[in-house]
Coordinates of C-alpha atoms in Angstrom, one line a residue:
X157 CA 264.5 57.3 256.1
X158 CA 261.1 56.7 257.8
X159 CA 258.9 53.9 256.4
X160 CA 255.2 54.0 257.3
X161 CA 253.4 51.0 258.8
X162 CA 251.7 48.8 258.0
X163 CA 253.7 47.8 254.9
X164 CA 251.2 45.1 253.9
X165 CA 247.7 46.7 254.2
X166 CA 244.4 44.8 254.3
X167 CA 244.1 41.1 255.1
X168 CA 247.8 40.0 255.2
X169 CA 248.3 38.2 258.5
X170 CA 250.9 36.0 260.2
X171 CA 254.0 37.2 258.4
X172 CA 257.1 35.1 257.9
X173 CA 260.1 37.3 257.1
X174 CA 263.1 36.3 255.0
X175 CA 266.1 37.9 253.4
X176 CA 268.1 36.3 250.6
X177 CA 270.9 38.6 249.5
X178 CA 269.4 42.1 248.8
X179 CA 265.9 40.6 248.4
X180 CA 263.2 40.5 251.1
X181 CA 260.2 38.2 251.3
X182 CA 257.1 38.0 253.4
X183 CA 254.8 34.9 253.4
X184 CA 251.3 35.5 254.7
X185 CA 248.2 33.3 255.6
X186 CA 245.5 32.8 253.1
X187 CA 243.0 30.6 255.1
X188 CA 240.1 29.4 252.9
X189 CA 241.1 31.6 249.9
X190 CA 242.7 30.1 246.8
X191 CA 245.6 30.0 245.8
X192 CA 247.3 29.2 249.0
X193 CA 250.3 31.0 250.7
X194 CA 250.8 34.5 249.4
X195 CA 254.5 35.5 248.8
X196 CA 255.4 39.2 248.7
X197 CA 258.8 40.6 247.6
X198 CA 260.6 43.9 248.2
X199 CA 264.1 45.3 247.8
X200 CA 263.7 48.3 250.0
X201 CA 261.3 47.1 252.8
X202 CA 258.9 50.0 251.9
X203 CA 257.2 48.8 248.7
X204 CA 256.0 45.2 248.4
X205 CA 254.6 43.3 245.5
X206 CA 252.7 40.0 245.5
X207 CA 254.9 37.9 243.3
X208 CA 253.5 34.4 243.7
X209 CA 251.4 31.8 245.5
X210 CA 252.9 28.6 246.6
X211 CA 249.8 26.3 246.2
X212 CA 248.1 26.9 242.9
X213 CA 246.8 23.4 242.0
X214 CA 243.5 22.0 243.2
X215 CA 245.1 18.6 243.4
X216 CA 247.7 19.9 245.8
X217 CA 245.5 22.1 247.9
X218 CA 242.1 20.5 248.5
X219 CA 239.9 22.7 250.7
X220 CA 236.5 21.3 249.7
X221 CA 233.9 22.0 252.4
X222 CA 236.3 23.6 254.9
X223 CA 234.7 26.0 257.3
X224 CA 235.6 29.7 257.2
X225 CA 239.0 30.6 258.9
X226 CA 240.3 27.1 258.3
X227 CA 242.6 26.3 255.4
X228 CA 246.1 27.7 255.3
X229 CA 247.5 29.0 258.5
X230 CA 250.8 30.8 259.2
X231 CA 253.2 29.8 256.5
X232 CA 256.9 30.0 257.2
X233 CA 259.4 30.8 254.5
X234 CA 263.2 30.1 254.8
X235 CA 266.1 29.6 252.4
X236 CA 269.0 27.0 252.5
X237 CA 271.2 25.2 250.1
X238 CA 269.9 27.1 247.1
X239 CA 266.3 26.3 247.9
X240 CA 263.3 28.2 249.3
X241 CA 261.4 26.2 251.9
X242 CA 257.8 27.0 252.8
X243 CA 256.2 25.1 255.7
X244 CA 252.5 25.5 256.3
X245 CA 249.4 24.0 257.9
X246 CA 246.1 23.0 256.4
X247 CA 243.5 23.2 259.2
X248 CA 240.6 20.9 258.4
X249 CA 238.7 21.2 261.7
X250 CA 238.8 23.9 264.3
X251 CA 236.4 23.0 267.1
X252 CA 236.3 23.6 270.8
X253 CA 239.1 21.2 271.8
X254 CA 240.1 19.5 268.6
X255 CA 242.0 20.8 265.6
X256 CA 242.4 18.4 262.7
X257 CA 245.6 19.7 261.0
X258 CA 248.3 18.5 258.7
X259 CA 251.7 20.2 258.4
X260 CA 253.6 20.2 255.1
X261 CA 256.8 21.6 253.5
X262 CA 257.5 22.4 249.9
X263 CA 260.7 23.7 248.2
X264 CA 261.6 25.6 245.1
X265 CA 264.8 27.1 243.6
X266 CA 262.8 30.2 242.7
X267 CA 260.2 31.9 244.9
X268 CA 258.0 32.1 241.8
X269 CA 258.1 28.3 241.5
X270 CA 257.6 25.7 240.4
X271 CA 257.2 24.3 243.9
X272 CA 257.8 20.6 244.8
X273 CA 255.1 18.2 245.8
X274 CA 254.1 18.8 249.4
X275 CA 255.9 16.6 252.0
X276 CA 253.7 15.7 255.0
X277 CA 255.4 16.4 258.2
X278 CA 253.0 15.8 261.1
X279 CA 249.4 16.1 262.1
X280 CA 250.1 17.5 265.6
X281 CA 249.7 21.2 266.1
X282 CA 250.1 24.0 263.6
X283 CA 252.3 27.0 262.6
X284 CA 255.3 24.9 261.6
X285 CA 258.6 26.5 260.8
X286 CA 261.9 25.0 259.4
X287 CA 265.1 26.0 261.2
X288 CA 268.4 25.4 259.3
X289 CA 271.3 25.0 261.7
X290 CA 274.8 25.9 260.7
X291 CA 275.9 22.3 260.9
X292 CA 273.5 21.4 258.0
X293 CA 270.9 19.8 260.2
X294 CA 267.2 20.9 259.8
X295 CA 264.4 21.0 262.3
X296 CA 260.7 21.4 262.4
X297 CA 259.5 23.8 265.1
X298 CA 255.8 23.6 265.8
X299 CA 253.0 24.5 268.2
X300 CA 251.2 21.7 270.0
X301 CA 247.6 20.9 271.1
X302 CA 246.1 19.0 274.0
X303 CA 242.4 18.1 273.6
X304 CA 241.9 17.2 277.3
X305 CA 239.5 19.7 278.9
X306 CA 241.6 19.7 282.2
X307 CA 244.7 21.0 280.4
X308 CA 245.8 24.1 278.6
X309 CA 244.8 23.7 275.0
X310 CA 247.9 25.3 273.6
X311 CA 250.6 23.2 275.3
X312 CA 253.9 24.6 274.0
X313 CA 256.5 24.2 271.3
X314 CA 258.1 21.0 270.0
X315 CA 261.3 20.6 268.0
X316 CA 261.9 17.5 265.8
X317 CA 264.7 16.9 263.3
X318 CA 263.8 16.9 259.5
X319 CA 265.8 14.8 257.0
X320 CA 265.6 16.6 253.6
X321 CA 267.0 13.5 251.8
X322 CA 264.5 11.1 253.1
X323 CA 261.9 13.9 253.2
X324 CA 260.6 13.0 256.6
X325 CA 260.8 13.8 260.3
X326 CA 263.2 11.6 262.2
X327 CA 263.6 10.9 265.9
X328 CA 261.1 12.0 268.4
X329 CA 259.6 15.5 269.0
X330 CA 261.0 17.3 272.1
X331 CA 258.9 19.8 274.1
X332 CA 261.3 22.7 274.3
X333 CA 259.1 25.5 275.7
X334 CA 255.8 25.3 277.5
X335 CA 254.8 28.9 277.1
X336 CA 254.3 31.7 279.6
X337 CA 251.3 32.6 281.9
X338 CA 249.8 34.5 278.9
X339 CA 249.0 31.2 277.1
X340 CA 247.9 30.5 273.5
X341 CA 251.6 29.9 272.6
X342 CA 252.0 29.6 268.8
X343 CA 253.8 30.9 265.8
X344 CA 257.3 29.6 266.7
X345 CA 260.5 30.6 264.9
X346 CA 264.1 30.0 265.7
X347 CA 267.2 32.0 264.7
X348 CA 270.8 31.5 265.7
X349 CA 273.1 34.3 266.8
X350 CA 276.4 34.3 268.7
X351 CA 276.0 30.7 269.7
X352 CA 272.4 31.3 271.1
X353 CA 269.2 29.8 269.7
X354 CA 266.5 32.4 269.9
X355 CA 262.9 31.1 269.9
X356 CA 260.2 33.7 269.2
X357 CA 256.6 32.8 269.8
X358 CA 253.2 34.5 269.6
X359 CA 251.1 34.5 272.8
X360 CA 247.9 35.8 274.3
X361 CA 245.7 35.0 271.4
X362 CA 245.4 36.9 268.2
X363 CA 242.9 39.4 269.6
X364 CA 243.7 42.6 271.5
X365 CA 245.9 40.8 274.2
X366 CA 248.3 39.5 271.5
X367 CA 252.0 39.8 271.9
X368 CA 255.4 38.3 270.9
X369 CA 257.6 36.5 273.4
X370 CA 261.3 35.7 273.0
X371 CA 263.4 33.0 274.7
X372 CA 266.9 31.5 274.2
X373 CA 269.0 28.4 274.7
X374 CA 272.5 27.2 274.0
X375 CA 271.0 24.1 272.4
X376 CA 268.2 23.8 269.8
X377 CA 266.7 21.2 272.2
X378 CA 266.4 23.7 275.0
X379 CA 265.8 24.4 277.8
X380 CA 264.8 27.9 276.7
X381 CA 264.8 30.8 279.2
X382 CA 262.5 33.8 278.9
X383 CA 263.9 37.2 278.1
X384 CA 263.9 39.6 281.0
X385 CA 262.7 42.3 278.5
X386 CA 259.5 40.4 277.4
X387 CA 257.2 41.0 275.8
X388 CA 259.1 41.7 272.6
X389 CA 256.1 43.6 271.2
X390 CA 252.6 44.3 272.6
X391 CA 249.8 46.7 271.8
X392 CA 247.6 46.0 274.8
X393 CA 247.7 48.6 277.6
X394 CA 249.8 51.0 275.5
X395 CA 248.7 54.6 275.4
X396 CA 247.8 56.0 272.0
X397 CA 248.8 52.9 270.2
X398 CA 247.6 53.0 266.6
X399 CA 248.7 49.4 265.7
X400 CA 246.6 47.1 267.8
X401 CA 246.8 43.3 268.2
X402 CA 250.6 43.3 267.6
X403 CA 252.3 40.0 267.8
X404 CA 253.3 36.9 265.7
X405 CA 256.7 38.3 264.8
X406 CA 259.8 37.1 263.1
X407 CA 263.3 38.7 263.3
X408 CA 265.9 38.9 260.5
X409 CA 269.1 40.8 259.8
X410 CA 268.9 43.1 256.8
X411 CA 271.6 43.4 254.1
X412 CA 272.6 46.7 255.8
X413 CA 273.5 44.8 259.0
X414 CA 270.6 46.2 261.0
X415 CA 267.9 44.0 262.5
X416 CA 264.2 44.1 261.7
X417 CA 261.0 42.3 262.8
X418 CA 257.9 41.8 260.8
X419 CA 254.7 41.2 262.8
X420 CA 251.0 41.2 262.5
X421 CA 248.8 44.1 263.6
X422 CA 245.4 45.7 263.0
X423 CA 244.0 49.2 262.8
X424 CA 240.6 48.8 264.4
X425 CA 237.7 51.2 263.9
X426 CA 235.6 51.3 267.1
X427 CA 237.4 48.0 268.1
X428 CA 236.5 46.4 264.8
X429 CA 239.3 45.2 262.4
X430 CA 237.5 45.9 259.1
X431 CA 240.6 45.5 257.0
X432 CA 241.7 42.4 258.9
X433 CA 245.1 41.8 260.3
X434 CA 248.0 43.5 258.5
X435 CA 251.8 43.3 258.5
X436 CA 254.1 45.9 260.0
X437 CA 257.9 46.1 260.5
X438 CA 259.9 47.3 263.5
X439 CA 263.5 48.2 264.1
X440 CA 265.2 45.7 266.5
X441 CA 268.3 46.3 268.6
X442 CA 270.3 43.9 270.9
X443 CA 270.9 44.6 274.5
X444 CA 274.4 44.2 276.1
X445 CA 273.3 40.9 277.6
X446 CA 272.3 39.6 274.2
X447 CA 268.5 40.0 274.0
X448 CA 266.5 41.5 271.1
X449 CA 264.1 44.3 271.8
X450 CA 262.3 47.1 270.0
X451 CA 264.8 49.9 269.2
X452 CA 262.3 52.7 269.3
X453 CA 261.2 52.4 272.9
X454 CA 261.5 50.4 276.1
X455 CA 257.8 49.5 276.5
X456 CA 257.5 47.1 273.5
X457 CA 255.0 49.4 271.8
X458 CA 254.7 49.0 268.0
X459 CA 255.5 52.1 266.1
X460 CA 253.7 53.5 263.1
X461 CA 257.0 54.0 261.2
X462 CA 260.5 52.3 261.2
X463 CA 263.9 53.5 259.9
X464 CA 266.0 52.3 257.0
X465 CA 269.5 53.7 256.2
X466 CA 268.7 54.4 252.5
X467 CA 266.5 56.8 250.5
X468 CA 263.3 55.4 249.2
X469 CA 259.9 56.7 248.1
X470 CA 257.1 54.7 249.7
X471 CA 254.1 54.4 247.4
X472 CA 250.6 55.0 248.8
X473 CA 247.2 54.5 247.5
X474 CA 246.1 52.1 244.9
X475 CA 243.8 52.0 241.9
X476 CA 243.3 49.0 239.7
X477 CA 241.1 48.6 236.7
X478 CA 240.8 45.2 235.1
X479 CA 239.2 45.1 231.7
X480 CA 239.9 41.4 230.9
X481 CA 241.7 42.1 227.7
X482 CA 244.6 40.0 228.9
X483 CA 244.7 36.5 230.5
X484 CA 245.3 35.6 233.3
X485 CA 243.6 37.8 235.9
X486 CA 245.8 40.0 238.1
X487 CA 247.3 38.1 241.0
X488 CA 245.2 40.2 243.4
X489 CA 242.1 38.3 242.6
X490 CA 241.4 35.0 244.4
X491 CA 238.6 32.4 244.8
X492 CA 237.2 30.4 247.6
X493 CA 238.5 26.9 248.4
X494 CA 239.1 26.0 244.7
X495 CA 240.9 27.4 241.7
X496 CA 239.1 29.6 239.2
X497 CA 238.3 26.8 236.8
X498 CA 236.7 24.7 239.5
X499 CA 234.7 27.8 240.6
X500 CA 233.4 28.4 237.1
X501 CA 235.4 31.6 236.6
X502 CA 237.1 32.4 233.3
X503 CA 237.9 35.1 230.8
X504 CA 235.8 34.8 227.6
X505 CA 235.8 37.3 224.7
X506 CA 237.2 40.2 226.8
X507 CA 234.8 39.6 229.7
X508 CA 234.9 38.0 233.0
X509 CA 232.6 35.0 232.8
X510 CA 231.2 33.4 236.0
X511 CA 229.1 30.2 235.7
X512 CA 226.6 30.0 238.5
X513 CA 227.7 28.0 241.5
X514 CA 226.2 27.3 244.9
X515 CA 224.8 30.1 247.1
X516 CA 227.0 32.6 248.9
X517 CA 226.5 30.7 252.2
X518 CA 227.9 27.5 250.8
X519 CA 231.2 25.9 251.8
X520 CA 231.5 24.3 248.4
X521 CA 231.8 25.5 244.8
X522 CA 231.0 29.2 244.6
X523 CA 231.1 31.3 241.5
X524 CA 232.9 34.1 243.2
X525 CA 236.0 36.1 242.7
X526 CA 237.3 38.8 245.0
X527 CA 240.2 41.0 246.0
X528 CA 241.3 42.4 249.4
X529 CA 239.9 45.8 250.6
X530 CA 243.2 47.7 251.4
X531 CA 242.0 51.1 252.3
X532 CA 239.3 52.4 254.6
X533 CA 237.9 54.7 251.9
X534 CA 237.5 53.1 248.5
X535 CA 235.1 52.4 245.6
X536 CA 234.5 49.1 243.8
X537 CA 232.7 49.2 240.5
X538 CA 231.7 46.8 237.7
X539 CA 229.4 46.6 234.7
X540 CA 227.3 43.4 234.7
X541 CA 225.4 41.5 232.0
X542 CA 223.0 39.0 233.6
X543 CA 219.6 37.5 232.5
X544 CA 218.0 35.6 235.4
X545 CA 215.2 33.3 234.2
X546 CA 213.7 32.9 237.7
X547 CA 214.2 33.7 241.4
X548 CA 217.0 31.2 241.9
X549 CA 219.3 32.8 239.4
X550 CA 221.4 35.4 241.3
X551 CA 224.4 37.6 240.5
X552 CA 226.0 40.8 241.6
X553 CA 228.6 42.4 243.8
X554 CA 229.6 41.4 247.3
X555 CA 231.4 42.9 250.3
X556 CA 232.4 39.7 251.9
X557 CA 233.9 38.5 255.2
X558 CA 232.7 34.9 255.1
X559 CA 229.7 32.8 254.2
X560 CA 227.8 33.9 257.3
X561 CA 228.7 37.6 257.1
X562 CA 228.5 39.6 253.9
X563 CA 226.6 42.3 252.0
X564 CA 225.3 41.2 248.6
X565 CA 224.0 43.7 246.0
X566 CA 222.2 41.1 243.8
X567 CA 220.0 40.9 240.7
X568 CA 217.1 38.5 240.6
X569 CA 213.9 37.9 238.7
X570 CA 210.9 38.1 241.0
X571 CA 207.1 38.1 240.3
X572 CA 207.2 41.6 239.1
X573 CA 210.3 41.6 237.0
X574 CA 214.1 42.0 237.1
X575 CA 215.3 43.9 240.1
X576 CA 218.2 44.7 242.4
X577 CA 218.2 44.2 246.2
X578 CA 220.7 44.1 248.9
X579 CA 220.9 41.0 251.1
X580 CA 222.7 41.6 254.5
X581 CA 223.9 38.4 256.2
X582 CA 225.1 38.9 259.7
X583 CA 225.9 35.8 261.7
X584 CA 223.4 33.9 259.5
X585 CA 220.6 36.4 260.1
X586 CA 219.4 37.6 256.7
X587 CA 217.6 40.8 255.7
X588 CA 216.7 42.1 252.2
X589 CA 216.3 45.7 251.2
X590 CA 213.3 46.8 249.1
X591 CA 213.7 45.8 245.5
X592 CA 214.6 48.3 242.8
X593 CA 213.1 47.3 239.4
X594 CA 215.0 47.7 236.2
X595 CA 213.6 48.4 232.7
X596 CA 213.0 45.3 230.6
X597 CA 215.3 46.8 227.8
X598 CA 218.3 47.2 230.1
X599 CA 221.1 45.0 228.7
X600 CA 223.6 45.8 231.4
X601 CA 223.8 47.5 234.7
X602 CA 226.7 49.2 236.5
X603 CA 227.1 48.3 240.2
X604 CA 229.2 50.2 242.7
X605 CA 230.1 49.9 246.4
X606 CA 231.2 53.1 248.1
X607 CA 233.0 52.4 251.3
X608 CA 233.7 55.2 253.7
X609 CA 235.4 53.7 256.8
X610 CA 232.3 52.6 258.8
X611 CA 229.8 53.0 256.1
X612 CA 228.9 51.1 252.9
X613 CA 226.4 52.3 250.3
X614 CA 225.5 50.4 247.2
X615 CA 224.6 52.1 243.9
X616 CA 223.5 51.2 240.4
X617 CA 223.5 53.0 237.1
X618 CA 222.1 52.3 233.6
X619 CA 224.6 54.5 231.8
X620 CA 227.6 54.6 234.1
X621 CA 227.0 58.3 234.8
X622 CA 223.8 58.8 236.8
X623 CA 223.9 56.7 240.0
X624 CA 221.0 55.6 242.2
X625 CA 221.1 54.1 245.7
X626 CA 220.1 50.5 246.4
X627 CA 219.2 49.8 250.1
X628 CA 220.4 51.9 253.0
X629 CA 223.7 52.6 254.6
X630 CA 225.4 49.4 255.9
X631 CA 227.8 49.0 258.8
X632 CA 231.2 48.0 257.7
X633 CA 232.2 47.1 261.3
X634 CA 230.1 44.0 260.8
X635 CA 232.7 42.8 258.3
X636 CA 235.4 42.2 260.9
X637 CA 236.9 39.6 263.2
X638 CA 235.2 41.2 266.2
X639 CA 231.6 41.1 265.0
X640 CA 231.4 37.5 263.7
X641 CA 230.5 34.4 265.7
X642 CA 233.3 31.8 265.8
X643 CA 236.8 32.1 264.4
X644 CA 237.6 35.1 262.2
X645 CA 241.1 35.6 260.9
X646 CA 240.6 37.3 257.5
X647 CA 239.2 40.7 256.4
X648 CA 236.9 42.5 254.0
X649 CA 236.9 41.2 250.4
X650 CA 235.3 42.9 247.4
X651 CA 234.1 40.8 244.5
X652 CA 231.5 39.6 242.1
X653 CA 229.3 36.5 242.4
X654 CA 226.9 34.3 240.4
X655 CA 224.7 31.7 242.0
X656 CA 222.6 29.0 240.2
X657 CA 220.4 27.8 243.0
X658 CA 218.1 26.1 240.4
X659 CA 220.9 24.0 238.8
X660 CA 219.7 24.5 235.3
X661 CA 222.6 26.7 234.1
X662 CA 223.1 30.4 234.2
X663 CA 226.1 32.7 233.8
X664 CA 227.0 36.4 234.5
X665 CA 229.4 38.5 232.5
X666 CA 231.4 41.5 233.7
X667 CA 233.1 44.0 231.5
X668 CA 235.5 45.3 234.1
X669 CA 236.4 45.4 237.8
X670 CA 237.6 48.8 239.1
X671 CA 239.0 49.1 242.6
X672 CA 239.9 52.7 243.5
X673 CA 241.3 54.0 246.9
X674 CA 240.4 57.5 247.8

């Protein structure tokens, strides 16, 4: 049976792959979005459901003031001794040579939690994973950084023993692999098969030269030799390759005995990854001399489908209407850097209530809630109640990449009355569309974003039937990793926002949020 890739669409990057019995799990990065560490579950490898987040408490995950693309990087999920382990990094600073990071591990008997208090592992490097050896010993495997300008910044992979009883690292870290000539060596994972320790790493950077490299050793401490079949997977230079930026992979054995690799990828439009980095799966085979490689071809090209030996119907397309008649909100909706309560987001009398926070360009408390865009063609619609008392009360709908790059259909009160306008923020450069004035008696307004691959058009309505344009056609390619300045690792998010830039108290209410893929 053929399963179409990617299996996790939209912003779902850096997959960690795990099987426990007949259940499969993928953990993906969440960066500055809250809650932290998204966990997906499947029983057939085709259809995946987000079942939990690992870090749901503001006291456990404090991302106050973090820059965009910092926060949670590359979580790793494993299972041993009846417990799920999740190792992850919080990136606090990501500057030219320095990265201020802290690596943690948490455990839980159930992937849905509750999760233990985080254990601090180290502050060196990022992308930690936990390897459970068959003698009962456990090890942290982690990428390392050198801040000296005369050296390669990404310096290789370290292994250090972890004591689960003392809940700390013991002994000294050992550099087991220095990376290849392609550089930017990160995302390490170790598996053991037939007496060999196989170390898989991501290399080449997460842009279009990305790849996965595999090495092996007879000892967990190395030395690790490179596979003669490397790269394990790569998109760059491949003819007619529809899954670009392939890399950062992890290999598992399925309950059917076959081997699979989950990896990140992207489906760029004109070299712009609008939906962000996604997750795909490939079939893996083993060579006669004991190396893993892609089963489908000899050139390490990622395929748009993979095989499973069972019948399954893969579900496509997605529509979700949330009318706030039930609490809590669907798991798809997330906030920035803090939980919903801290962001002033709640459900009140069958409506979504957002108390005004800081502006959309703030790194602190924002009254904003959003979900991933997961199809190139989709509509996002809401009905908003908002009574701004002056110019600095702002609310509306956003198509959002980060604080420096977004499109905001907003209501304000200017010198002539209540109006709608679209503010485009592209690498901090702002531009407003001409205002559209609303009748004084209008108690609510419908807002809609129509996204058609490269193009975004905002609309409003006073009755939910007759729609009128606000602003011109906007370029969705600007909402992508490739168009922003600085680091960009996420993807397009669709949501609603309320700002109180006066600080005298204002709120917006929303009757529903409707996301519909075409």
